[in-house]
Amino acid sequence: MAWYVNSGFEEVTFKFPAEKGTTRTQTLALNPEKNVQNGFAVLSGFDLCYTNKNQFQYGDLKIDLKLNGDAASITCSVALRDGSDGREWSGWVKAVAVYLA
């Protein structure tokens, strides 16, 4: 069993402009210290909505966060679906990358 020590964290915000489509993905660069060996991503908040004034019920909301490689980047994938699977939506997702050494 390997033991790790928390060596810091970094908060990031993924901004999704208004576009049509159900699933969208973004990757952001991180700046971990050199001794980072591992890590994980934690969801710290989100605000996602359809951009027109009509109210639609979410059929499915899925947010995936992944710390890549040696914590050099973090990827966020958002799926926002209703019955139409194609309405325009926008919003943001906040995540915290926790670094382990």
PDB file of N, CA and C in Angstrom:
ATOM      1  N   MET A   1       0.837  -1.165   0.000  1.00  0.00           N
ATOM      2  CA  MET A   1       0.000   0.000   0.000  1.00  0.00           C
ATOM      3  C   MET A   1       0.889   1.238   0.000  1.00  0.00           C
ATOM      4  N   ALA A   2       0.596   2.140  -0.897  1.00  0.00           N
ATOM      5  CA  ALA A   2       1.363   3.390  -0.986  1.00  0.00           C
ATOM      6  C   ALA A   2       0.702   4.473  -0.144  1.00  0.00           C
ATOM      7  N   TRP A   3       1.521   5.267   0.516  1.00  0.00           N
ATOM      8  CA  TRP A   3       1.028   6.392   1.299  1.00  0.00           C
ATOM      9  C   TRP A   3       1.429   7.686   0.607  1.00  0.00           C
ATOM     10  N   TYR A   4       0.509   8.604   0.522  1.00  0.00           N
ATOM     11  CA  TYR A   4       0.764   9.892  -0.112  1.00  0.00           C
ATOM     12  C   TYR A   4       0.494  11.006   0.893  1.00  0.00           C
ATOM     13  N   VAL A   5       1.126  12.142   0.676  1.00  0.00           N
ATOM     14  CA  VAL A   5       0.932  13.325   1.494  1.00  0.00           C
ATOM     15  C   VAL A   5       0.344  14.419   0.603  1.00  0.00           C
ATOM     16  N   ASN A   6      -0.643  15.144   1.114  1.00  0.00           N
ATOM     17  CA  ASN A   6      -1.217  16.250   0.372  1.00  0.00           C
ATOM     18  C   ASN A   6      -0.134  17.295   0.133  1.00  0.00           C
ATOM     19  N   SER A   7       0.125  17.610  -1.134  1.00  0.00           N
ATOM     20  CA  SER A   7       1.166  18.592  -1.430  1.00  0.00           C
ATOM     21  C   SER A   7       0.591  19.877  -2.025  1.00  0.00           C
ATOM     22  N   GLY A   8      -0.710  20.067  -1.905  1.00  0.00           N
ATOM     23  CA  GLY A   8      -1.323  21.301  -2.372  1.00  0.00           C
ATOM     24  C   GLY A   8      -2.572  21.056  -3.179  1.00  0.00           C
ATOM     25  N   PHE A   9      -3.158  22.147  -3.629  1.00  0.00           N
ATOM     26  CA  PHE A   9      -4.360  22.054  -4.441  1.00  0.00           C
ATOM     27  C   PHE A   9      -4.441  23.278  -5.353  1.00  0.00           C
ATOM     28  N   GLU A  10      -5.315  23.185  -6.341  1.00  0.00           N
ATOM     29  CA  GLU A  10      -5.515  24.288  -7.293  1.00  0.00           C
ATOM     30  C   GLU A  10      -6.982  24.273  -7.726  1.00  0.00           C
ATOM     31  N   GLU A  11      -7.652  25.430  -7.621  1.00  0.00           N
ATOM     32  CA  GLU A  11      -9.039  25.521  -8.068  1.00  0.00           C
ATOM     33  C   GLU A  11      -9.082  26.024  -9.503  1.00  0.00           C
ATOM     34  N   VAL A  12      -9.934  25.418 -10.306  1.00  0.00           N
ATOM     35  CA  VAL A  12     -10.089  25.814 -11.706  1.00  0.00           C
ATOM     36  C   VAL A  12     -11.571  25.985 -12.017  1.00  0.00           C
ATOM     37  N   THR A  13     -11.859  26.797 -13.034  1.00  0.00           N
ATOM     38  CA  THR A  13     -13.233  26.986 -13.496  1.00  0.00           C
ATOM     39  C   THR A  13     -13.291  26.705 -14.984  1.00  0.00           C
ATOM     40  N   PHE A  14     -14.159  25.791 -15.360  1.00  0.00           N
ATOM     41  CA  PHE A  14     -14.429  25.494 -16.769  1.00  0.00           C
ATOM     42  C   PHE A  14     -15.616  26.345 -17.185  1.00  0.00           C
ATOM     43  N   LYS A  15     -15.469  27.144 -18.237  1.00  0.00           N
ATOM     44  CA  LYS A  15     -16.547  28.004 -18.719  1.00  0.00           C
ATOM     45  C   LYS A  15     -17.044  27.468 -20.053  1.00  0.00           C
ATOM     46  N   PHE A  16     -18.310  27.135 -20.084  1.00  0.00           N
ATOM     47  CA  PHE A  16     -18.927  26.600 -21.290  1.00  0.00           C
ATOM     48  C   PHE A  16     -19.818  27.674 -21.899  1.00  0.00           C
ATOM     49  N   PRO A  17     -19.425  28.255 -23.053  1.00  0.00           N
ATOM     50  CA  PRO A  17     -20.243  29.275 -23.699  1.00  0.00           C
ATOM     51  C   PRO A  17     -21.522  28.655 -24.274  1.00  0.00           C
ATOM     52  N   ALA A  18     -22.475  29.501 -24.623  1.00  0.00           N
ATOM     53  CA  ALA A  18     -23.740  29.033 -25.177  1.00  0.00           C
ATOM     54  C   ALA A  18     -23.515  28.327 -26.509  1.00  0.00           C
ATOM     55  N   GLU A  19     -23.867  27.053 -26.553  1.00  0.00           N
ATOM     56  CA  GLU A  19     -23.781  26.238 -27.766  1.00  0.00           C
ATOM     57  C   GLU A  19     -24.808  25.128 -27.670  1.00  0.00           C
ATOM     58  N   LYS A  20     -25.186  24.602 -28.834  1.00  0.00           N
ATOM     59  CA  LYS A  20     -26.077  23.441 -28.857  1.00  0.00           C
ATOM     60  C   LYS A  20     -25.239  22.179 -28.737  1.00  0.00           C
ATOM     61  N   GLY A  21     -25.854  21.144 -28.251  1.00  0.00           N
ATOM     62  CA  GLY A  21     -25.188  19.857 -28.123  1.00  0.00           C
ATOM     63  C   GLY A  21     -25.375  19.306 -26.725  1.00  0.00           C
ATOM     64  N   THR A  22     -25.311  18.004 -26.607  1.00  0.00           N
ATOM     65  CA  THR A  22     -25.554  17.396 -25.303  1.00  0.00           C
ATOM     66  C   THR A  22     -24.298  17.264 -24.463  1.00  0.00           C
ATOM     67  N   THR A  23     -23.187  16.814 -25.057  1.00  0.00           N
ATOM     68  CA  THR A  23     -21.966  16.581 -24.289  1.00  0.00           C
ATOM     69  C   THR A  23     -20.849  17.474 -24.802  1.00  0.00           C
ATOM     70  N   ARG A  24     -20.181  18.153 -23.868  1.00  0.00           N
ATOM     71  CA  ARG A  24     -19.044  19.008 -24.217  1.00  0.00           C
ATOM     72  C   ARG A  24     -17.917  18.751 -23.235  1.00  0.00           C
ATOM     73  N   THR A  25     -16.673  18.881 -23.716  1.00  0.00           N
ATOM     74  CA  THR A  25     -15.494  18.564 -22.912  1.00  0.00           C
ATOM     75  C   THR A  25     -14.461  19.669 -23.047  1.00  0.00           C
ATOM     76  N   GLN A  26     -13.807  19.993 -21.919  1.00  0.00           N
ATOM     77  CA  GLN A  26     -12.707  20.958 -21.916  1.00  0.00           C
ATOM     78  C   GLN A  26     -11.572  20.399 -21.067  1.00  0.00           C
ATOM     79  N   THR A  27     -10.343  20.758 -21.437  1.00  0.00           N
ATOM     80  CA  THR A  27      -9.164  20.398 -20.653  1.00  0.00           C
ATOM     81  C   THR A  27      -8.389  21.676 -20.341  1.00  0.00           C
ATOM     82  N   LEU A  28      -8.008  21.834 -19.071  1.00  0.00           N
ATOM     83  CA  LEU A  28      -7.234  22.992 -18.641  1.00  0.00           C
ATOM     84  C   LEU A  28      -5.885  22.552 -18.088  1.00  0.00           C
ATOM     85  N   ALA A  29      -4.858  23.346 -18.347  1.00  0.00           N
ATOM     86  CA  ALA A  29      -3.521  23.060 -17.820  1.00  0.00           C
ATOM     87  C   ALA A  29      -3.478  23.387 -16.329  1.00  0.00           C
ATOM     88  N   LEU A  30      -2.697  22.617 -15.588  1.00  0.00           N
ATOM     89  CA  LEU A  30      -2.484  22.828 -14.160  1.00  0.00           C
ATOM     90  C   LEU A  30      -1.021  23.154 -13.914  1.00  0.00           C
ATOM     91  N   ASN A  31      -0.718  23.632 -12.711  1.00  0.00           N
ATOM     92  CA  ASN A  31       0.644  23.995 -12.359  1.00  0.00           C
ATOM     93  C   ASN A  31       1.045  23.351 -11.023  1.00  0.00           C
ATOM     94  N   PRO A  32       1.164  22.015 -11.004  1.00  0.00           N
ATOM     95  CA  PRO A  32       1.537  21.353  -9.748  1.00  0.00           C
ATOM     96  C   PRO A  32       3.030  21.517  -9.448  1.00  0.00           C
ATOM     97  N   GLU A  33       3.388  21.318  -8.174  1.00  0.00           N
ATOM     98  CA  GLU A  33       4.802  21.317  -7.819  1.00  0.00           C
ATOM     99  C   GLU A  33       5.483  20.107  -8.447  1.00  0.00           C
ATOM    100  N   LYS A  34       6.795  20.141  -8.526  1.00  0.00           N
ATOM    101  CA  LYS A  34       7.546  19.083  -9.209  1.00  0.00           C
ATOM    102  C   LYS A  34       7.455  17.721  -8.524  1.00  0.00           C
ATOM    103  N   ASN A  35       7.211  17.679  -7.216  1.00  0.00           N
ATOM    104  CA  ASN A  35       7.215  16.410  -6.506  1.00  0.00           C
ATOM    105  C   ASN A  35       5.868  15.686  -6.522  1.00  0.00           C
ATOM    106  N   VAL A  36       4.877  16.182  -7.267  1.00  0.00           N
ATOM    107  CA  VAL A  36       3.557  15.553  -7.320  1.00  0.00           C
ATOM    108  C   VAL A  36       3.645  14.215  -8.031  1.00  0.00           C
ATOM    109  N   GLN A  37       3.108  13.177  -7.385  1.00  0.00           N
ATOM    110  CA  GLN A  37       3.113  11.835  -7.958  1.00  0.00           C
ATOM    111  C   GLN A  37       1.729  11.365  -8.367  1.00  0.00           C
ATOM    112  N   ASN A  38       0.710  11.948  -7.766  1.00  0.00           N
ATOM    113  CA  ASN A  38      -0.643  11.485  -7.979  1.00  0.00           C
ATOM    114  C   ASN A  38      -1.592  12.611  -7.590  1.00  0.00           C
ATOM    115  N   GLY A  39      -2.870  12.375  -7.720  1.00  0.00           N
ATOM    116  CA  GLY A  39      -3.842  13.368  -7.310  1.00  0.00           C
ATOM    117  C   GLY A  39      -5.242  12.958  -7.693  1.00  0.00           C
ATOM    118  N   PHE A  40      -6.177  13.830  -7.383  1.00  0.00           N
ATOM    119  CA  PHE A  40      -7.563  13.572  -7.742  1.00  0.00           C
ATOM    120  C   PHE A  40      -8.295  14.897  -7.893  1.00  0.00           C
ATOM    121  N   ALA A  41      -9.455  14.844  -8.534  1.00  0.00           N
ATOM    122  CA  ALA A  41     -10.255  16.046  -8.784  1.00  0.00           C
ATOM    123  C   ALA A  41     -11.548  15.967  -7.985  1.00  0.00           C
ATOM    124  N   VAL A  42     -11.972  17.122  -7.454  1.00  0.00           N
ATOM    125  CA  VAL A  42     -13.189  17.210  -6.656  1.00  0.00           C
ATOM    126  C   VAL A  42     -14.082  18.296  -7.248  1.00  0.00           C
ATOM    127  N   LEU A  43     -15.348  17.997  -7.424  1.00  0.00           N
ATOM    128  CA  LEU A  43     -16.322  18.983  -7.882  1.00  0.00           C
ATOM    129  C   LEU A  43     -16.616  19.949  -6.745  1.00  0.00           C
ATOM    130  N   SER A  44     -16.491  21.268  -7.001  1.00  0.00           N
ATOM    131  CA  SER A  44     -16.765  22.236  -5.938  1.00  0.00           C
ATOM    132  C   SER A  44     -17.953  23.142  -6.256  1.00  0.00           C
ATOM    133  N   GLY A  45     -18.510  23.061  -7.456  1.00  0.00           N
ATOM    134  CA  GLY A  45     -19.700  23.830  -7.779  1.00  0.00           C
ATOM    135  C   GLY A  45     -19.988  23.809  -9.267  1.00  0.00           C
ATOM    136  N   PHE A  46     -21.221  24.161  -9.614  1.00  0.00           N
ATOM    137  CA  PHE A  46     -21.587  24.275 -11.023  1.00  0.00           C
ATOM    138  C   PHE A  46     -22.852  25.109 -11.158  1.00  0.00           C
ATOM    139  N   ASP A  47     -23.017  25.697 -12.343  1.00  0.00           N
ATOM    140  CA  ASP A  47     -24.225  26.416 -12.709  1.00  0.00           C
ATOM    141  C   ASP A  47     -24.394  26.219 -14.204  1.00  0.00           C
ATOM    142  N   LEU A  48     -25.337  25.388 -14.585  1.00  0.00           N
ATOM    143  CA  LEU A  48     -25.585  25.068 -15.985  1.00  0.00           C
ATOM    144  C   LEU A  48     -27.051  25.331 -16.278  1.00  0.00           C
ATOM    145  N   CYS A  49     -27.339  25.949 -17.422  1.00  0.00           N
ATOM    146  CA  CYS A  49     -28.736  26.249 -17.731  1.00  0.00           C
ATOM    147  C   CYS A  49     -28.940  26.342 -19.236  1.00  0.00           C
ATOM    148  N   TYR A  50     -30.195  26.152 -19.636  1.00  0.00           N
ATOM    149  CA  TYR A  50     -30.567  26.399 -21.021  1.00  0.00           C
ATOM    150  C   TYR A  50     -30.596  27.904 -21.240  1.00  0.00           C
ATOM    151  N   THR A  51     -30.189  28.357 -22.428  1.00  0.00           N
ATOM    152  CA  THR A  51     -29.989  29.784 -22.647  1.00  0.00           C
ATOM    153  C   THR A  51     -31.238  30.535 -23.057  1.00  0.00           C
ATOM    154  N   ASN A  52     -32.261  29.841 -23.559  1.00  0.00           N
ATOM    155  CA  ASN A  52     -33.476  30.584 -23.908  1.00  0.00           C
ATOM    156  C   ASN A  52     -34.358  30.725 -22.666  1.00  0.00           C
ATOM    157  N   LYS A  53     -35.398  31.493 -22.769  1.00  0.00           N
ATOM    158  CA  LYS A  53     -36.234  31.809 -21.603  1.00  0.00           C
ATOM    159  C   LYS A  53     -37.208  30.693 -21.235  1.00  0.00           C
ATOM    160  N   ASN A  54     -37.400  29.722 -22.117  1.00  0.00           N
ATOM    161  CA  ASN A  54     -38.302  28.612 -21.803  1.00  0.00           C
ATOM    162  C   ASN A  54     -37.694  27.735 -20.720  1.00  0.00           C
ATOM    163  N   GLN A  55     -38.531  27.204 -19.874  1.00  0.00           N
ATOM    164  CA  GLN A  55     -38.070  26.316 -18.815  1.00  0.00           C
ATOM    165  C   GLN A  55     -38.161  24.865 -19.297  1.00  0.00           C
ATOM    166  N   PHE A  56     -37.067  24.161 -19.178  1.00  0.00           N
ATOM    167  CA  PHE A  56     -37.044  22.754 -19.559  1.00  0.00           C
ATOM    168  C   PHE A  56     -36.564  21.949 -18.366  1.00  0.00           C
ATOM    169  N   GLN A  57     -37.107  20.789 -18.230  1.00  0.00           N
ATOM    170  CA  GLN A  57     -36.670  19.891 -17.167  1.00  0.00           C
ATOM    171  C   GLN A  57     -35.422  19.149 -17.637  1.00  0.00           C
ATOM    172  N   TYR A  58     -34.431  19.029 -16.749  1.00  0.00           N
ATOM    173  CA  TYR A  58     -33.270  18.209 -17.086  1.00  0.00           C
ATOM    174  C   TYR A  58     -33.715  16.755 -17.132  1.00  0.00           C
ATOM    175  N   GLY A  59     -33.332  16.071 -18.176  1.00  0.00           N
ATOM    176  CA  GLY A  59     -33.567  14.637 -18.220  1.00  0.00           C
ATOM    177  C   GLY A  59     -32.381  13.911 -17.623  1.00  0.00           C
ATOM    178  N   ASP A  60     -31.193  14.467 -17.826  1.00  0.00           N
ATOM    179  CA  ASP A  60     -29.965  13.833 -17.352  1.00  0.00           C
ATOM    180  C   ASP A  60     -28.878  14.896 -17.263  1.00  0.00           C
ATOM    181  N   LEU A  61     -28.200  14.946 -16.135  1.00  0.00           N
ATOM    182  CA  LEU A  61     -27.054  15.838 -15.951  1.00  0.00           C
ATOM    183  C   LEU A  61     -25.898  14.988 -15.461  1.00  0.00           C
ATOM    184  N   LYS A  62     -24.792  15.033 -16.180  1.00  0.00           N
ATOM    185  CA  LYS A  62     -23.632  14.241 -15.807  1.00  0.00           C
ATOM    186  C   LYS A  62     -22.388  15.116 -15.913  1.00  0.00           C
ATOM    187  N   ILE A  63     -21.578  15.141 -14.841  1.00  0.00           N
ATOM    188  CA  ILE A  63     -20.326  15.885 -14.831  1.00  0.00           C
ATOM    189  C   ILE A  63     -19.212  14.921 -14.461  1.00  0.00           C
ATOM    190  N   ASP A  64     -18.237  14.770 -15.338  1.00  0.00           N
ATOM    191  CA  ASP A  64     -17.075  13.918 -15.083  1.00  0.00           C
ATOM    192  C   ASP A  64     -15.832  14.794 -14.987  1.00  0.00           C
ATOM    193  N   LEU A  65     -15.016  14.555 -13.963  1.00  0.00           N
ATOM    194  CA  LEU A  65     -13.741  15.256 -13.789  1.00  0.00           C
ATOM    195  C   LEU A  65     -12.632  14.219 -13.749  1.00  0.00           C
ATOM    196  N   LYS A  66     -11.517  14.538 -14.389  1.00  0.00           N
ATOM    197  CA  LYS A  66     -10.396  13.600 -14.426  1.00  0.00           C
ATOM    198  C   LYS A  66      -9.090  14.369 -14.392  1.00  0.00           C
ATOM    199  N   LEU A  67      -8.211  13.998 -13.458  1.00  0.00           N
ATOM    200  CA  LEU A  67      -6.856  14.536 -13.415  1.00  0.00           C
ATOM    201  C   LEU A  67      -6.014  13.686 -14.357  1.00  0.00           C
ATOM    202  N   ASN A  68      -5.322  14.315 -15.292  1.00  0.00           N
ATOM    203  CA  ASN A  68      -4.602  13.586 -16.337  1.00  0.00           C
ATOM    204  C   ASN A  68      -3.126  13.410 -16.010  1.00  0.00           C
ATOM    205  N   GLY A  69      -2.599  12.254 -16.332  1.00  0.00           N
ATOM    206  CA  GLY A  69      -1.168  11.978 -16.214  1.00  0.00           C
ATOM    207  C   GLY A  69      -0.610  12.298 -14.849  1.00  0.00           C
ATOM    208  N   ASP A  70       0.441  13.084 -14.810  1.00  0.00           N
ATOM    209  CA  ASP A  70       1.088  13.463 -13.553  1.00  0.00           C
ATOM    210  C   ASP A  70       0.518  14.788 -13.032  1.00  0.00           C
ATOM    211  N   ALA A  71      -0.789  14.953 -13.154  1.00  0.00           N
ATOM    212  CA  ALA A  71      -1.509  16.142 -12.705  1.00  0.00           C
ATOM    213  C   ALA A  71      -1.157  17.379 -13.514  1.00  0.00           C
ATOM    214  N   ALA A  72      -0.769  17.197 -14.765  1.00  0.00           N
ATOM    215  CA  ALA A  72      -0.421  18.331 -15.622  1.00  0.00           C
ATOM    216  C   ALA A  72      -1.657  19.022 -16.186  1.00  0.00           C
ATOM    217  N   SER A  73      -2.802  18.307 -16.206  1.00  0.00           N
ATOM    218  CA  SER A  73      -4.031  18.907 -16.715  1.00  0.00           C
ATOM    219  C   SER A  73      -5.234  18.225 -16.080  1.00  0.00           C
ATOM    220  N   ILE A  74      -6.374  18.888 -16.213  1.00  0.00           N
ATOM    221  CA  ILE A  74      -7.630  18.369 -15.684  1.00  0.00           C
ATOM    222  C   ILE A  74      -8.675  18.489 -16.783  1.00  0.00           C
ATOM    223  N   THR A  75      -9.512  17.470 -16.915  1.00  0.00           N
ATOM    224  CA  THR A  75     -10.543  17.437 -17.952  1.00  0.00           C
ATOM    225  C   THR A  75     -11.917  17.387 -17.312  1.00  0.00           C
ATOM    226  N   CYS A  76     -12.829  18.186 -17.851  1.00  0.00           N
ATOM    227  CA  CYS A  76     -14.219  18.211 -17.409  1.00  0.00           C
ATOM    228  C   CYS A  76     -15.099  17.889 -18.608  1.00  0.00           C
ATOM    229  N   SER A  77     -15.986  16.926 -18.437  1.00  0.00           N
ATOM    230  CA  SER A  77     -16.947  16.569 -19.466  1.00  0.00           C
ATOM    231  C   SER A  77     -18.344  16.732 -18.877  1.00  0.00           C
ATOM    232  N   VAL A  78     -19.204  17.499 -19.565  1.00  0.00           N
ATOM    233  CA  VAL A  78     -20.554  17.765 -19.088  1.00  0.00           C
ATOM    234  C   VAL A  78     -21.550  17.263 -20.122  1.00  0.00           C
ATOM    235  N   ALA A  79     -22.539  16.518 -19.657  1.00  0.00           N
ATOM    236  CA  ALA A  79     -23.652  16.091 -20.504  1.00  0.00           C
ATOM    237  C   ALA A  79     -24.920  16.664 -19.893  1.00  0.00           C
ATOM    238  N   LEU A  80     -25.638  17.471 -20.657  1.00  0.00           N
ATOM    239  CA  LEU A  80     -26.892  18.071 -20.223  1.00  0.00           C
ATOM    240  C   LEU A  80     -27.945  17.668 -21.242  1.00  0.00           C
ATOM    241  N   ARG A  81     -28.868  16.827 -20.816  1.00  0.00           N
ATOM    242  CA  ARG A  81     -29.839  16.275 -21.765  1.00  0.00           C
ATOM    243  C   ARG A  81     -31.265  16.520 -21.280  1.00  0.00           C
ATOM    244  N   ASP A  82     -32.135  16.802 -22.237  1.00  0.00           N
ATOM    245  CA  ASP A  82     -33.568  16.790 -21.991  1.00  0.00           C
ATOM    246  C   ASP A  82     -34.167  15.909 -23.091  1.00  0.00           C
ATOM    247  N   GLY A  83     -35.444  16.015 -23.323  1.00  0.00           N
ATOM    248  CA  GLY A  83     -36.082  15.175 -24.337  1.00  0.00           C
ATOM    249  C   GLY A  83     -35.603  15.441 -25.742  1.00  0.00           C
ATOM    250  N   SER A  84     -35.057  16.635 -26.015  1.00  0.00           N
ATOM    251  CA  SER A  84     -34.666  16.977 -27.382  1.00  0.00           C
ATOM    252  C   SER A  84     -33.221  16.621 -27.697  1.00  0.00           C
ATOM    253  N   ASP A  85     -32.369  16.523 -26.673  1.00  0.00           N
ATOM    254  CA  ASP A  85     -30.935  16.244 -26.863  1.00  0.00           C
ATOM    255  C   ASP A  85     -30.269  17.210 -27.825  1.00  0.00           C
ATOM    256  N   GLY A  86     -30.523  18.484 -27.713  1.00  0.00           N
ATOM    257  CA  GLY A  86     -29.850  19.401 -28.609  1.00  0.00           C
ATOM    258  C   GLY A  86     -30.114  20.865 -28.337  1.00  0.00           C
ATOM    259  N   ARG A  87     -30.682  21.209 -27.216  1.00  0.00           N
ATOM    260  CA  ARG A  87     -30.940  22.617 -26.910  1.00  0.00           C
ATOM    261  C   ARG A  87     -29.639  23.336 -26.550  1.00  0.00           C
ATOM    262  N   GLU A  88     -29.623  24.642 -26.795  1.00  0.00           N
ATOM    263  CA  GLU A  88     -28.446  25.443 -26.458  1.00  0.00           C
ATOM    264  C   GLU A  88     -28.366  25.633 -24.944  1.00  0.00           C
ATOM    265  N   TRP A  89     -27.172  25.445 -24.392  1.00  0.00           N
ATOM    266  CA  TRP A  89     -26.963  25.640 -22.955  1.00  0.00           C
ATOM    267  C   TRP A  89     -25.602  26.251 -22.703  1.00  0.00           C
ATOM    268  N   SER A  90     -25.430  26.803 -21.503  1.00  0.00           N
ATOM    269  CA  SER A  90     -24.159  27.394 -21.107  1.00  0.00           C
ATOM    270  C   SER A  90     -23.995  27.236 -19.606  1.00  0.00           C
ATOM    271  N   GLY A  91     -22.830  27.625 -19.105  1.00  0.00           N
ATOM    272  CA  GLY A  91     -22.613  27.577 -17.669  1.00  0.00           C
ATOM    273  C   GLY A  91     -21.159  27.378 -17.307  1.00  0.00           C
ATOM    274  N   TRP A  92     -20.947  27.034 -16.038  1.00  0.00           N
ATOM    275  CA  TRP A  92     -19.589  26.823 -15.547  1.00  0.00           C
ATOM    276  C   TRP A  92     -19.563  25.654 -14.576  1.00  0.00           C
ATOM    277  N   VAL A  93     -18.378  25.080 -14.441  1.00  0.00           N
ATOM    278  CA  VAL A  93     -18.124  24.005 -13.479  1.00  0.00           C
ATOM    279  C   VAL A  93     -16.834  24.362 -12.754  1.00  0.00           C
ATOM    280  N   LYS A  94     -16.851  24.315 -11.427  1.00  0.00           N
ATOM    281  CA  LYS A  94     -15.638  24.551 -10.632  1.00  0.00           C
ATOM    282  C   LYS A  94     -15.159  23.221 -10.071  1.00  0.00           C
ATOM    283  N   ALA A  95     -13.847  23.063 -10.078  1.00  0.00           N
ATOM    284  CA  ALA A  95     -13.242  21.845  -9.559  1.00  0.00           C
ATOM    285  C   ALA A  95     -11.980  22.206  -8.783  1.00  0.00           C
ATOM    286  N   VAL A  96     -11.593  21.328  -7.888  1.00  0.00           N
ATOM    287  CA  VAL A  96     -10.350  21.468  -7.152  1.00  0.00           C
ATOM    288  C   VAL A  96      -9.480  20.254  -7.475  1.00  0.00           C
ATOM    289  N   ALA A  97      -8.269  20.512  -7.955  1.00  0.00           N
ATOM    290  CA  ALA A  97      -7.279  19.454  -8.161  1.00  0.00           C
ATOM    291  C   ALA A  97      -6.466  19.338  -6.881  1.00  0.00           C
ATOM    292  N   VAL A  98      -6.479  18.166  -6.272  1.00  0.00           N
ATOM    293  CA  VAL A  98      -5.723  17.927  -5.041  1.00  0.00           C
ATOM    294  C   VAL A  98      -4.479  17.123  -5.414  1.00  0.00           C
ATOM    295  N   TYR A  99      -3.319  17.660  -5.068  1.00  0.00           N
ATOM    296  CA  TYR A  99      -2.045  17.044  -5.436  1.00  0.00           C
ATOM    297  C   TYR A  99      -1.514  16.198  -4.282  1.00  0.00           C
ATOM    298  N   LEU A 100      -0.974  15.032  -4.623  1.00  0.00           N
ATOM    299  CA  LEU A 100      -0.386  14.126  -3.642  1.00  0.00           C
ATOM    300  C   LEU A 100       1.078  13.858  -3.995  1.00  0.00           C
ATOM    301  N   ALA A 101       1.923  13.835  -2.990  1.00  0.00           N
ATOM    302  CA  ALA A 101       3.353  13.563  -3.205  1.00  0.00           C
ATOM    303  C   ALA A 101       3.771  12.368  -2.367  1.00  0.00           C
TER     304      ALA A 101
END
